[in-house]
């Protein structure tokens, strides 16, 4: 058995910790011993399906202990896990099934109807007994009691994750067992996780940040407390009742927590157990940090920046969070980060360039997507003018992230924009994020704001700003404020008011700019 696979973590955790709570969810809990037994039972059944090695197994269900069992069971076989969030529409699920040729889907009763709409021809396994023709975990736990033995290669593919953006078709990113182990190790190290920690499992398990909560729990033999975020009150109760010490969040979760009347938030004394908060998957605002600091007064706040092509690149040390809240921090352990310009030279202080990720945590690549792989995964030769490449070694891969960033005088990194978001106007490259940030900081009446470019043959692209607010604000008032903070070429040519802005279906914290563009182009 490889030491670099999740299966090793499961086997290590059950040795000497069999009676410890591994997972809690509402009133239910399961020990490491019970978890190990159930994982083995499901893995044994999956092996009996006799699918080809590396077959893809979809996991399409709501959160629960059975979902974690399914994750670990698939990773205890020669198959590959493909998480499918229940936020996806039937056609999106069907796209993923076809794209990576899923042979089996593990699901629950609630999602069975959606699968029937897809006309899926592979194996289906349900948590609950639902139909005589469909196997269930209930039956597997009852009848499959034979010993289970496996030998997983750490270099084998383990997971394919998909994320749906605002346009185009999504591509799955392939993650190895070694990647999963490395990410658990490094996070446990820089967050100083402990055996006695209770880690909140509020994040969904369709992407690596959410899955990492499971693997960090196993790595430290801690406890994972699952929760489905629906109402802030319930979430606060989860933190208090489950005695959560580590709270991994996304910015949207922080916004949801403090969206309510602050008078209704429980006393800070009730959250004294929380020692660590992490945030990734979006930009953290100074207000978010302040709200967390006021409520979780003993907690260190870690702001982190990850990639699609690698687990994580940076984190901002808690000591710096209030000093430079806009920074994405510095490289995590075992990673080297470089900012280079279009000529391949290293950028100077506060000069914007592309972030290049070298070192650990780089994933295997995009599934069946040679063009995307060629665009993002580059030879280390891309850094030939920045680092010493003695010996003509050319087989090392680095990630050209497509993230435009800059460094300050102390080496802290700041995110500016995605490569494909940049607006070219009047000979300049303009970051929509920079304009949106100025709006957020200086025009509080505006609730949401989206900035993007539309083709204009005279100036390449014209800058368009669409915003929502309780009441419309005059265009002159908005432009007057923006001119105080932005260069003249960054001022929007068009400012449009809408009562509400369309959101991305799979990420309700992200504005669907593609829908706004299409609406303007069609005149609606």
Short mmCIF file of C-alpha atoms in Angstrom, two decimals:
data_model
loop_
_atom_site.label_atom_id
_atom_site.label_comp_id
_atom_site.label_asym_id
_atom_site.label_seq_id
_atom_site.Cartn_x
_atom_site.Cartn_y
_atom_site.Cartn_z
CA UNK A 1 0.00 0.00 0.00
CA UNK A 2 1.30 3.45 -0.91
CA UNK A 3 1.81 5.88 1.97
CA UNK A 4 0.41 8.60 -0.31
CA UNK A 5 -3.24 7.59 -0.52
CA UNK A 6 -6.36 8.36 1.48
CA UNK A 7 -6.84 4.68 2.25
CA UNK A 8 -3.69 4.81 4.39
CA UNK A 9 -5.23 7.63 6.46
CA UNK A 10 -8.36 5.57 7.10
CA UNK A 11 -6.37 2.52 8.19
CA UNK A 12 -4.06 4.60 10.40
CA UNK A 13 -6.97 6.43 12.03
CA UNK A 14 -8.76 3.25 13.10
CA UNK A 15 -5.62 1.95 14.83
CA UNK A 16 -5.86 3.17 18.41
CA UNK A 17 -8.79 5.54 17.72
CA UNK A 18 -11.55 3.08 16.93
CA UNK A 19 -13.93 4.44 19.58
CA UNK A 20 -13.39 8.14 18.84
CA UNK A 21 -16.13 10.10 17.03
CA UNK A 22 -15.08 10.53 13.42
CA UNK A 23 -18.19 12.25 12.05
CA UNK A 24 -21.17 13.93 13.69
CA UNK A 25 -24.25 15.19 11.89
CA UNK A 26 -27.22 16.59 13.79
CA UNK A 27 -28.09 13.88 16.32
CA UNK A 28 -26.11 11.15 14.54
CA UNK A 29 -22.47 10.20 15.01
CA UNK A 30 -20.11 7.48 13.85
CA UNK A 31 -16.83 6.32 15.36
CA UNK A 32 -13.65 5.64 13.43
CA UNK A 33 -14.23 1.91 13.91
CA UNK A 34 -17.77 2.08 12.56
CA UNK A 35 -16.67 4.32 9.70
CA UNK A 36 -13.92 1.89 8.71
CA UNK A 37 -16.36 -1.03 8.69
CA UNK A 38 -18.95 0.74 6.54
CA UNK A 39 -16.35 2.09 4.11
CA UNK A 40 -15.03 -1.44 3.64
CA UNK A 41 -18.53 -2.82 3.03
CA UNK A 42 -19.31 -0.28 0.31
CA UNK A 43 -15.85 -0.61 -1.25
CA UNK A 44 -16.27 -4.40 -1.35
CA UNK A 45 -19.59 -4.01 -3.17
CA UNK A 46 -18.11 -1.51 -5.65
CA UNK A 47 -15.31 -3.96 -6.45
CA UNK A 48 -17.89 -6.68 -7.11
CA UNK A 49 -19.34 -4.53 -9.90
CA UNK A 50 -16.15 -5.55 -11.73
CA UNK A 51 -15.84 -2.29 -13.61
CA UNK A 52 -12.62 -1.55 -15.52
CA UNK A 53 -9.78 0.00 -13.49
CA UNK A 54 -10.08 3.82 -13.24
CA UNK A 55 -13.83 3.77 -13.99
CA UNK A 56 -15.53 6.96 -12.88
CA UNK A 57 -18.06 6.79 -10.03
CA UNK A 58 -20.40 9.76 -9.63
CA UNK A 59 -21.49 10.91 -6.16
CA UNK A 60 -24.76 12.87 -6.43
CA UNK A 61 -26.42 13.39 -3.05
CA UNK A 62 -27.20 15.74 -0.22
CA UNK A 63 -24.81 16.07 2.71
CA UNK A 64 -24.71 13.39 5.37
CA UNK A 65 -22.60 10.68 6.98
CA UNK A 66 -23.41 8.32 4.09
CA UNK A 67 -21.92 10.84 1.66
CA UNK A 68 -18.58 10.77 3.51
CA UNK A 69 -18.70 6.96 3.60
CA UNK A 70 -19.22 6.97 -0.18
CA UNK A 71 -16.27 9.33 -0.75
CA UNK A 72 -13.92 7.16 1.29
CA UNK A 73 -15.25 3.90 -0.17
CA UNK A 74 -14.62 5.03 -3.76
CA UNK A 75 -11.12 6.18 -2.76
CA UNK A 76 -10.52 2.70 -1.32
CA UNK A 77 -10.90 1.16 -4.80
CA UNK A 78 -9.23 1.48 -8.20
CA UNK A 79 -12.09 3.73 -9.32
CA UNK A 80 -12.20 7.52 -9.58
CA UNK A 81 -14.58 9.76 -7.59
CA UNK A 82 -16.58 12.39 -9.52
CA UNK A 83 -18.51 14.62 -7.06
CA UNK A 84 -21.76 16.07 -8.46
CA UNK A 85 -23.25 18.89 -6.41
CA UNK A 86 -27.03 18.88 -6.07
CA UNK A 87 -26.99 22.55 -7.13
CA UNK A 88 -26.50 21.37 -10.72
CA UNK A 89 -29.39 21.07 -13.14
CA UNK A 90 -30.17 17.73 -14.81
CA UNK A 91 -28.56 18.78 -18.09
CA UNK A 92 -25.36 19.79 -16.26
CA UNK A 93 -25.21 16.42 -14.50
CA UNK A 94 -25.79 14.72 -17.83
CA UNK A 95 -22.95 16.71 -19.39
CA UNK A 96 -20.49 15.50 -16.71
CA UNK A 97 -21.71 11.91 -16.99
CA UNK A 98 -21.04 11.94 -20.72
CA UNK A 99 -17.82 13.94 -20.56
CA UNK A 100 -15.97 11.51 -18.29
CA UNK A 101 -18.09 8.40 -18.98
CA UNK A 102 -19.45 7.77 -15.49
CA UNK A 103 -20.22 4.07 -15.01
CA UNK A 104 -21.95 4.18 -11.63
CA UNK A 105 -23.75 6.80 -9.54
CA UNK A 106 -24.16 6.76 -5.76
CA UNK A 107 -27.12 8.87 -4.71
CA UNK A 108 -30.06 9.32 -2.35
CA UNK A 109 -33.83 9.12 -2.76
CA UNK A 110 -34.14 12.85 -3.41
CA UNK A 111 -31.89 12.75 -6.48
CA UNK A 112 -33.18 9.50 -8.02
CA UNK A 113 -35.85 11.35 -9.97
CA UNK A 114 -33.25 13.68 -11.48
CA UNK A 115 -31.18 10.69 -12.56
CA UNK A 116 -34.25 9.13 -14.19
CA UNK A 117 -34.67 12.31 -16.26
CA UNK A 118 -31.13 11.84 -17.56
CA UNK A 119 -31.73 8.29 -18.82
CA UNK A 120 -28.54 7.02 -17.19
CA UNK A 121 -27.67 3.45 -18.22
CA UNK A 122 -24.98 2.66 -15.64
CA UNK A 123 -25.17 1.21 -12.13
CA UNK A 124 -27.11 3.14 -9.47
CA UNK A 125 -26.64 2.76 -5.73
CA UNK A 126 -28.93 4.56 -3.27
CA UNK A 127 -28.29 5.22 0.41
CA UNK A 128 -31.83 4.15 1.27
CA UNK A 129 -33.72 1.16 -0.09
CA UNK A 130 -35.76 2.68 -2.90
CA UNK A 131 -36.45 0.05 -5.55
CA UNK A 132 -35.94 -3.69 -5.94
CA UNK A 133 -33.69 -3.07 -8.91
CA UNK A 134 -31.42 -0.58 -7.15
CA UNK A 135 -28.82 -1.60 -4.57
CA UNK A 136 -28.73 0.39 -1.34
CA UNK A 137 -26.30 1.11 1.46
CA UNK A 138 -28.87 -0.34 3.86
CA UNK A 139 -28.61 -3.70 2.07
CA UNK A 140 -24.85 -3.51 1.70
CA UNK A 141 -24.41 -2.84 5.44
CA UNK A 142 -26.67 -5.83 6.16
CA UNK A 143 -25.17 -8.44 3.85
CA UNK A 144 -21.57 -7.49 3.02
CA UNK A 145 -19.40 -8.50 5.95
CA UNK A 146 -16.37 -10.09 4.28
CA UNK A 147 -12.86 -8.74 4.95
CA UNK A 148 -11.78 -6.05 2.49
CA UNK A 149 -8.19 -5.59 1.36
CA UNK A 150 -6.90 -3.13 -1.24
CA UNK A 151 -3.61 -1.80 -2.57
CA UNK A 152 -3.88 1.80 -3.82
CA UNK A 153 -1.12 3.48 -5.81
CA UNK A 154 -0.47 7.02 -4.67
CA UNK A 155 0.19 8.17 -8.24
CA UNK A 156 -3.18 6.90 -9.48
CA UNK A 157 -6.00 9.28 -10.33
CA UNK A 158 -8.41 9.69 -7.41
CA UNK A 159 -10.91 12.49 -8.14
CA UNK A 160 -12.23 14.53 -11.06
CA UNK A 161 -13.92 17.77 -10.01
CA UNK A 162 -16.01 19.99 -12.26
CA UNK A 163 -17.09 23.59 -11.76
CA UNK A 164 -19.60 25.43 -13.92
CA UNK A 165 -18.78 29.03 -14.73
CA UNK A 166 -20.81 31.64 -16.57
CA UNK A 167 -20.00 30.52 -20.11
CA UNK A 168 -18.57 27.66 -22.11
CA UNK A 169 -18.48 24.01 -21.16
CA UNK A 170 -16.76 22.99 -17.92
CA UNK A 171 -13.68 20.80 -17.85
CA UNK A 172 -12.90 18.33 -15.11
CA UNK A 173 -9.59 18.64 -13.27
CA UNK A 174 -7.90 15.34 -12.42
CA UNK A 175 -6.50 14.96 -8.89
CA UNK A 176 -4.24 12.10 -7.77
CA UNK A 177 -4.20 10.31 -4.42
CA UNK A 178 -0.83 11.94 -3.76
CA UNK A 179 -2.39 15.36 -4.35
CA UNK A 180 -5.08 14.65 -1.73
CA UNK A 181 -2.54 13.50 0.84
CA UNK A 182 -0.22 16.45 0.20
CA UNK A 183 -3.07 18.94 0.59
CA UNK A 184 -4.12 17.39 3.91
CA UNK A 185 -0.53 17.51 5.17
CA UNK A 186 0.16 21.12 4.27
CA UNK A 187 -3.15 22.48 5.58
CA UNK A 188 -2.75 20.55 8.83
CA UNK A 189 0.73 22.05 9.13
CA UNK A 190 0.09 25.76 8.57
CA UNK A 191 -3.26 25.74 10.39
CA UNK A 192 -1.66 23.81 13.28
CA UNK A 193 -4.54 21.31 13.40
CA UNK A 194 -4.75 19.01 16.41
CA UNK A 195 -6.11 15.58 17.27
CA UNK A 196 -8.74 17.16 19.54
CA UNK A 197 -10.06 19.58 16.89
CA UNK A 198 -13.66 19.56 15.68
CA UNK A 199 -13.65 20.67 12.03
CA UNK A 200 -16.85 22.10 10.57
CA UNK A 201 -18.01 20.32 7.42
CA UNK A 202 -20.23 23.11 6.13
CA UNK A 203 -18.60 23.24 2.68
CA UNK A 204 -20.00 21.07 -0.09
CA UNK A 205 -17.80 18.23 -1.29
CA UNK A 206 -17.86 18.93 -5.03
CA UNK A 207 -14.52 20.79 -5.02
CA UNK A 208 -11.13 20.25 -3.38
CA UNK A 209 -11.58 22.84 -0.61
CA UNK A 210 -14.63 21.00 0.71
CA UNK A 211 -13.12 17.52 0.30
CA UNK A 212 -10.01 18.68 2.13
CA UNK A 213 -12.03 18.98 5.35
CA UNK A 214 -12.60 15.21 5.27
CA UNK A 215 -8.95 14.42 4.61
CA UNK A 216 -7.58 16.84 7.22
CA UNK A 217 -9.90 15.23 9.77
CA UNK A 218 -8.53 11.79 8.94
CA UNK A 219 -4.94 13.02 8.84
CA UNK A 220 -5.13 14.44 12.37
CA UNK A 221 -7.64 11.82 13.63
CA UNK A 222 -9.92 14.70 14.57
CA UNK A 223 -13.74 14.96 14.34
CA UNK A 224 -15.73 16.26 11.36
CA UNK A 225 -19.02 18.00 12.24
CA UNK A 226 -21.23 18.12 9.15
CA UNK A 227 -23.73 20.92 8.58
CA UNK A 228 -25.92 22.18 5.74
CA UNK A 229 -26.02 25.98 5.75
CA UNK A 230 -29.65 27.09 5.35
CA UNK A 231 -30.24 29.72 8.04
CA UNK A 232 -27.65 31.73 10.01
CA UNK A 233 -29.33 30.80 13.30
CA UNK A 234 -28.93 27.08 12.58
CA UNK A 235 -25.33 27.60 11.56
CA UNK A 236 -24.47 29.41 14.78
CA UNK A 237 -26.16 26.60 16.73
CA UNK A 238 -24.03 24.08 14.83
CA UNK A 239 -20.83 25.90 15.86
CA UNK A 240 -21.92 26.07 19.51
CA UNK A 241 -23.53 22.64 19.92
CA UNK A 242 -20.87 20.70 18.01
CA UNK A 243 -18.08 22.61 19.81
CA UNK A 244 -16.44 23.51 16.51
CA UNK A 245 -12.81 24.61 16.77
CA UNK A 246 -11.93 24.94 13.05
CA UNK A 247 -14.32 26.76 10.74
CA UNK A 248 -13.58 26.52 6.98
CA UNK A 249 -15.76 28.97 5.03
CA UNK A 250 -16.25 30.63 1.69
CA UNK A 251 -16.89 34.39 1.49
CA UNK A 252 -20.53 33.71 0.61
CA UNK A 253 -20.92 31.86 3.94
CA UNK A 254 -19.52 34.84 5.84
CA UNK A 255 -21.93 37.18 4.04
CA UNK A 256 -24.85 34.87 4.87
CA UNK A 257 -23.85 34.67 8.53
CA UNK A 258 -23.84 38.41 9.05
CA UNK A 259 -26.64 39.30 6.65
CA UNK A 260 -29.10 39.21 9.51
CA UNK A 261 -29.67 41.72 12.28
CA UNK A 262 -26.44 41.76 14.29
CA UNK A 263 -28.51 41.90 17.48
CA UNK A 264 -29.55 38.28 16.83
CA UNK A 265 -26.01 36.90 16.75
CA UNK A 266 -25.21 34.93 19.92
CA UNK A 267 -22.74 36.34 22.41
CA UNK A 268 -19.08 36.03 21.46
CA UNK A 269 -18.47 34.07 24.67
CA UNK A 270 -20.41 31.14 23.20
CA UNK A 271 -17.87 30.84 20.38
CA UNK A 272 -14.77 30.60 22.57
CA UNK A 273 -14.03 27.11 21.19
CA UNK A 274 -13.40 28.45 17.67
CA UNK A 275 -9.64 28.88 17.25
CA UNK A 276 -9.28 28.94 13.46
CA UNK A 277 -11.31 30.37 10.56
CA UNK A 278 -10.28 29.82 6.94
CA UNK A 279 -11.70 31.42 3.82
CA UNK A 280 -11.09 30.55 0.17
CA UNK A 281 -13.01 30.62 -3.10
CA UNK A 282 -13.47 34.38 -3.42
CA UNK A 283 -12.44 37.80 -2.26
CA UNK A 284 -12.65 38.59 1.46
CA UNK A 285 -13.65 42.13 2.37
CA UNK A 286 -12.54 44.16 5.38
CA UNK A 287 -16.13 44.01 6.66
CA UNK A 288 -16.14 40.20 6.53
CA UNK A 289 -12.93 40.09 8.55
CA UNK A 290 -14.25 42.62 11.06
CA UNK A 291 -17.53 40.71 11.52
CA UNK A 292 -15.64 37.45 12.10
CA UNK A 293 -13.22 39.09 14.53
CA UNK A 294 -16.07 40.62 16.54
CA UNK A 295 -17.96 37.33 16.80
CA UNK A 296 -15.14 34.76 16.96
CA UNK A 297 -12.80 36.75 19.16
CA UNK A 298 -10.31 33.97 19.91
CA UNK A 299 -10.04 32.75 16.32
CA UNK A 300 -7.17 33.30 13.90
CA UNK A 301 -8.45 34.22 10.41
CA UNK A 302 -6.64 32.68 7.41
CA UNK A 303 -7.43 34.11 3.99
CA UNK A 304 -6.36 31.68 1.25
CA UNK A 305 -6.06 31.66 -2.54
CA UNK A 306 -6.38 28.44 -4.52
CA UNK A 307 -6.29 27.43 -8.17
CA UNK A 308 -8.27 25.13 -10.41
CA UNK A 309 -4.99 23.55 -11.53
CA UNK A 310 -3.37 23.23 -8.09
CA UNK A 311 -4.75 22.81 -4.61
CA UNK A 312 -3.57 26.09 -3.15
CA UNK A 313 -1.00 28.80 -3.82
CA UNK A 314 -1.15 31.33 -0.99
CA UNK A 315 -2.43 32.13 2.45
CA UNK A 316 -2.39 35.36 4.43
CA UNK A 317 -1.04 34.94 7.94
CA UNK A 318 -3.62 35.96 10.58
CA UNK A 319 -1.24 38.64 11.91
CA UNK A 320 -1.58 40.44 8.56
CA UNK A 321 -5.31 40.08 7.95
CA UNK A 322 -6.33 43.40 9.46
CA UNK A 323 -3.18 45.19 8.27
CA UNK A 324 -3.61 44.27 4.58
CA UNK A 325 -7.07 42.65 4.19
CA UNK A 326 -6.95 42.92 0.38
CA UNK A 327 -3.83 40.75 0.10
CA UNK A 328 -3.94 37.06 -0.83
CA UNK A 329 -0.74 36.58 1.19
CA UNK A 330 2.40 34.64 0.35
CA UNK A 331 3.19 31.15 -0.92
CA UNK A 332 2.18 28.17 1.20
CA UNK A 333 4.93 25.70 2.22
CA UNK A 334 6.61 23.84 -0.69
CA UNK A 335 5.39 26.35 -3.29
CA UNK A 336 7.34 29.02 -5.19
CA UNK A 337 5.37 31.87 -6.75
CA UNK A 338 6.56 34.27 -9.44
CA UNK A 339 4.90 37.24 -11.12
CA UNK A 340 6.03 37.65 -14.72
CA UNK A 341 5.18 40.08 -17.52
CA UNK A 342 4.39 39.31 -21.17
CA UNK A 343 8.13 39.13 -21.96
CA UNK A 344 8.75 36.48 -19.31
CA UNK A 345 10.59 38.89 -17.02
CA UNK A 346 9.89 39.13 -13.30
CA UNK A 347 7.65 42.06 -12.46
CA UNK A 348 8.79 44.82 -10.18
CA UNK A 349 7.02 46.01 -7.04
CA UNK A 350 3.36 46.81 -7.76
CA UNK A 351 3.75 45.87 -11.42
CA UNK A 352 0.84 43.64 -12.53
CA UNK A 353 1.75 40.31 -14.15
CA UNK A 354 0.68 36.68 -14.35
CA UNK A 355 1.10 34.47 -11.29
CA UNK A 356 3.21 31.35 -11.95
CA UNK A 357 2.91 28.46 -9.48
CA UNK A 358 5.93 26.17 -9.08
CA UNK A 359 6.42 23.29 -6.65
CA UNK A 360 3.85 21.20 -4.79
CA UNK A 361 0.12 20.52 -5.10
CA UNK A 362 -0.08 20.75 -8.93
CA UNK A 363 -2.88 18.56 -10.26
CA UNK A 364 -2.67 16.05 -13.12
CA UNK A 365 -4.45 18.18 -15.71
CA UNK A 366 -7.83 18.72 -17.35
CA UNK A 367 -9.78 15.66 -18.44
CA UNK A 368 -9.80 15.25 -22.25
CA UNK A 369 -8.83 18.90 -22.73
CA UNK A 370 -5.45 19.20 -24.48
CA UNK A 371 -5.94 22.89 -25.35
CA UNK A 372 -6.64 23.87 -21.74
CA UNK A 373 -3.71 21.75 -20.54
CA UNK A 374 -1.36 23.41 -23.03
CA UNK A 375 -2.57 26.84 -21.89
CA UNK A 376 -2.14 26.27 -18.15
CA UNK A 377 0.51 23.57 -17.63
CA UNK A 378 3.84 24.87 -18.88
CA UNK A 379 7.45 23.76 -18.92
CA UNK A 380 9.57 25.35 -16.19
CA UNK A 381 11.38 27.02 -19.09
CA UNK A 382 8.74 29.74 -18.85
CA UNK A 383 10.78 30.94 -15.84
CA UNK A 384 14.18 30.80 -17.60
CA UNK A 385 14.66 34.57 -17.22
CA UNK A 386 13.64 34.49 -13.55
CA UNK A 387 15.30 31.46 -11.94
CA UNK A 388 18.50 29.47 -12.50
CA UNK A 389 17.78 26.42 -14.67
CA UNK A 390 21.21 24.78 -14.67
CA UNK A 391 21.43 21.34 -16.23
CA UNK A 392 18.82 22.03 -18.92
CA UNK A 393 16.12 20.22 -16.96
CA UNK A 394 12.88 20.67 -18.89
CA UNK A 395 10.48 18.02 -17.64
CA UNK A 396 9.19 19.98 -14.64
CA UNK A 397 5.71 21.45 -15.02
CA UNK A 398 4.55 24.75 -13.57
CA UNK A 399 1.11 26.35 -13.67
CA UNK A 400 0.55 29.55 -15.61
CA UNK A 401 -2.45 30.46 -13.49
CA UNK A 402 -4.14 33.11 -15.62
CA UNK A 403 -4.39 35.16 -12.42
CA UNK A 404 -3.07 38.71 -12.70
CA UNK A 405 -1.49 39.89 -9.45
CA UNK A 406 1.16 42.22 -8.08
CA UNK A 407 3.55 42.23 -5.10
CA UNK A 408 3.95 45.01 -2.60
CA UNK A 409 7.25 46.16 -1.07
CA UNK A 410 7.16 43.36 1.51
CA UNK A 411 6.40 40.60 -0.97
CA UNK A 412 2.68 40.23 -0.22
CA UNK A 413 0.57 39.37 -3.26
CA UNK A 414 -2.63 41.12 -4.37
CA UNK A 415 -5.13 39.68 -6.83
CA UNK A 416 -6.08 42.00 -9.69
CA UNK A 417 -8.05 39.96 -12.22
CA UNK A 418 -8.37 36.78 -14.20
CA UNK A 419 -6.64 36.77 -17.59
CA UNK A 420 -9.91 36.22 -19.41
CA UNK A 421 -11.64 39.02 -17.44
CA UNK A 422 -9.21 41.76 -18.41
CA UNK A 423 -10.63 44.59 -20.53
CA UNK A 424 -8.50 46.05 -23.33
CA UNK A 425 -9.39 49.68 -23.90
CA UNK A 426 -7.50 52.62 -25.42
CA UNK A 427 -4.28 50.58 -25.37
CA UNK A 428 -4.56 49.77 -21.65
CA UNK A 429 -5.39 46.53 -19.81
CA UNK A 430 -8.07 47.24 -17.20
CA UNK A 431 -9.12 44.96 -14.36
CA UNK A 432 -12.91 44.86 -13.74
CA UNK A 433 -12.14 43.84 -10.15
CA UNK A 434 -10.24 47.07 -9.52
CA UNK A 435 -13.23 49.18 -10.59
CA UNK A 436 -15.67 46.99 -8.67
CA UNK A 437 -13.52 47.32 -5.53
CA UNK A 438 -13.58 51.12 -5.76
CA UNK A 439 -17.37 51.02 -6.08
CA UNK A 440 -17.70 48.71 -3.07
CA UNK A 441 -15.50 50.93 -0.89
CA UNK A 442 -16.78 54.34 -1.90
CA UNK A 443 -20.43 54.06 -3.01
CA UNK A 444 -22.19 52.16 -0.20
CA UNK A 445 -25.65 52.70 -1.72
CA UNK A 446 -24.75 50.21 -4.46
CA UNK A 447 -25.60 46.66 -3.41
CA UNK A 448 -24.02 44.70 -6.27
CA UNK A 449 -21.89 45.79 -9.19
CA UNK A 450 -20.58 44.11 -12.35
CA UNK A 451 -17.99 45.61 -14.68
CA UNK A 452 -17.11 44.14 -18.08
CA UNK A 453 -16.09 45.09 -21.60
CA UNK A 454 -18.11 45.25 -24.82
CA UNK A 455 -16.57 45.48 -28.27
CA UNK A 456 -16.10 49.00 -29.58
CA UNK A 457 -14.05 49.27 -32.78
CA UNK A 458 -12.85 52.76 -31.90
CA UNK A 459 -11.29 51.88 -28.54
CA UNK A 460 -11.16 48.02 -28.64
CA UNK A 461 -13.61 47.63 -25.76
CA UNK A 462 -15.80 50.06 -23.87
CA UNK A 463 -16.16 49.64 -20.12
CA UNK A 464 -19.70 48.94 -18.92
CA UNK A 465 -20.85 49.04 -15.31
CA UNK A 466 -24.18 47.50 -14.25
CA UNK A 467 -25.31 47.88 -10.66
CA UNK A 468 -28.23 47.22 -8.34
CA UNK A 469 -29.39 49.39 -5.45
CA UNK A 470 -32.53 50.21 -3.50
CA UNK A 471 -32.92 53.31 -5.66
CA UNK A 472 -31.29 54.46 -8.86
CA UNK A 473 -28.31 56.80 -8.45
CA UNK A 474 -27.61 59.40 -11.10
CA UNK A 475 -24.86 58.47 -13.52
CA UNK A 476 -23.09 61.79 -12.90
CA UNK A 477 -22.95 61.08 -9.17
CA UNK A 478 -21.38 57.66 -9.74
CA UNK A 479 -18.86 58.91 -12.30
CA UNK A 480 -17.91 61.86 -10.10
CA UNK A 481 -16.98 59.47 -7.29
CA UNK A 482 -15.11 57.06 -9.57
CA UNK A 483 -13.03 59.85 -11.07
CA UNK A 484 -11.63 60.55 -7.60
CA UNK A 485 -10.05 57.09 -7.45
CA UNK A 486 -9.49 55.81 -11.00
CA UNK A 487 -7.44 56.80 -14.04
CA UNK A 488 -9.43 58.39 -16.84
CA UNK A 489 -9.16 55.33 -19.11
CA UNK A 490 -10.75 53.19 -16.36
CA UNK A 491 -13.95 55.23 -16.09
CA UNK A 492 -16.99 53.31 -17.43
CA UNK A 493 -18.44 54.59 -20.69
CA UNK A 494 -21.88 53.27 -19.74
CA UNK A 495 -23.50 53.00 -16.31
CA UNK A 496 -26.71 50.96 -16.12
CA UNK A 497 -29.10 50.50 -13.20
CA UNK A 498 -31.08 47.30 -12.60
CA UNK A 499 -33.20 46.40 -9.59
CA UNK A 500 -31.46 43.01 -9.40
CA UNK A 501 -28.57 41.30 -11.14
CA UNK A 502 -28.54 37.71 -12.47
CA UNK A 503 -26.43 35.25 -10.49
CA UNK A 504 -24.52 32.16 -11.53
CA UNK A 505 -26.66 29.09 -10.89
CA UNK A 506 -23.90 27.13 -9.13
CA UNK A 507 -22.51 30.11 -7.16
CA UNK A 508 -25.11 32.51 -5.80
CA UNK A 509 -22.35 34.87 -4.70
CA UNK A 510 -21.20 35.50 -8.29
CA UNK A 511 -22.88 37.81 -10.81
CA UNK A 512 -23.58 36.26 -14.20
CA UNK A 513 -21.78 38.78 -16.40
CA UNK A 514 -22.36 36.70 -19.51
CA UNK A 515 -26.13 37.03 -19.05
CA UNK A 516 -25.75 40.80 -18.60
CA UNK A 517 -23.63 41.07 -21.75
CA UNK A 518 -26.08 39.03 -23.80
CA UNK A 519 -28.97 41.13 -22.52
CA UNK A 520 -27.28 44.38 -23.54
CA UNK A 521 -26.30 43.03 -26.96
CA UNK A 522 -29.86 41.86 -27.61
CA UNK A 523 -31.31 45.15 -26.37
CA UNK A 524 -33.18 43.64 -23.43
#
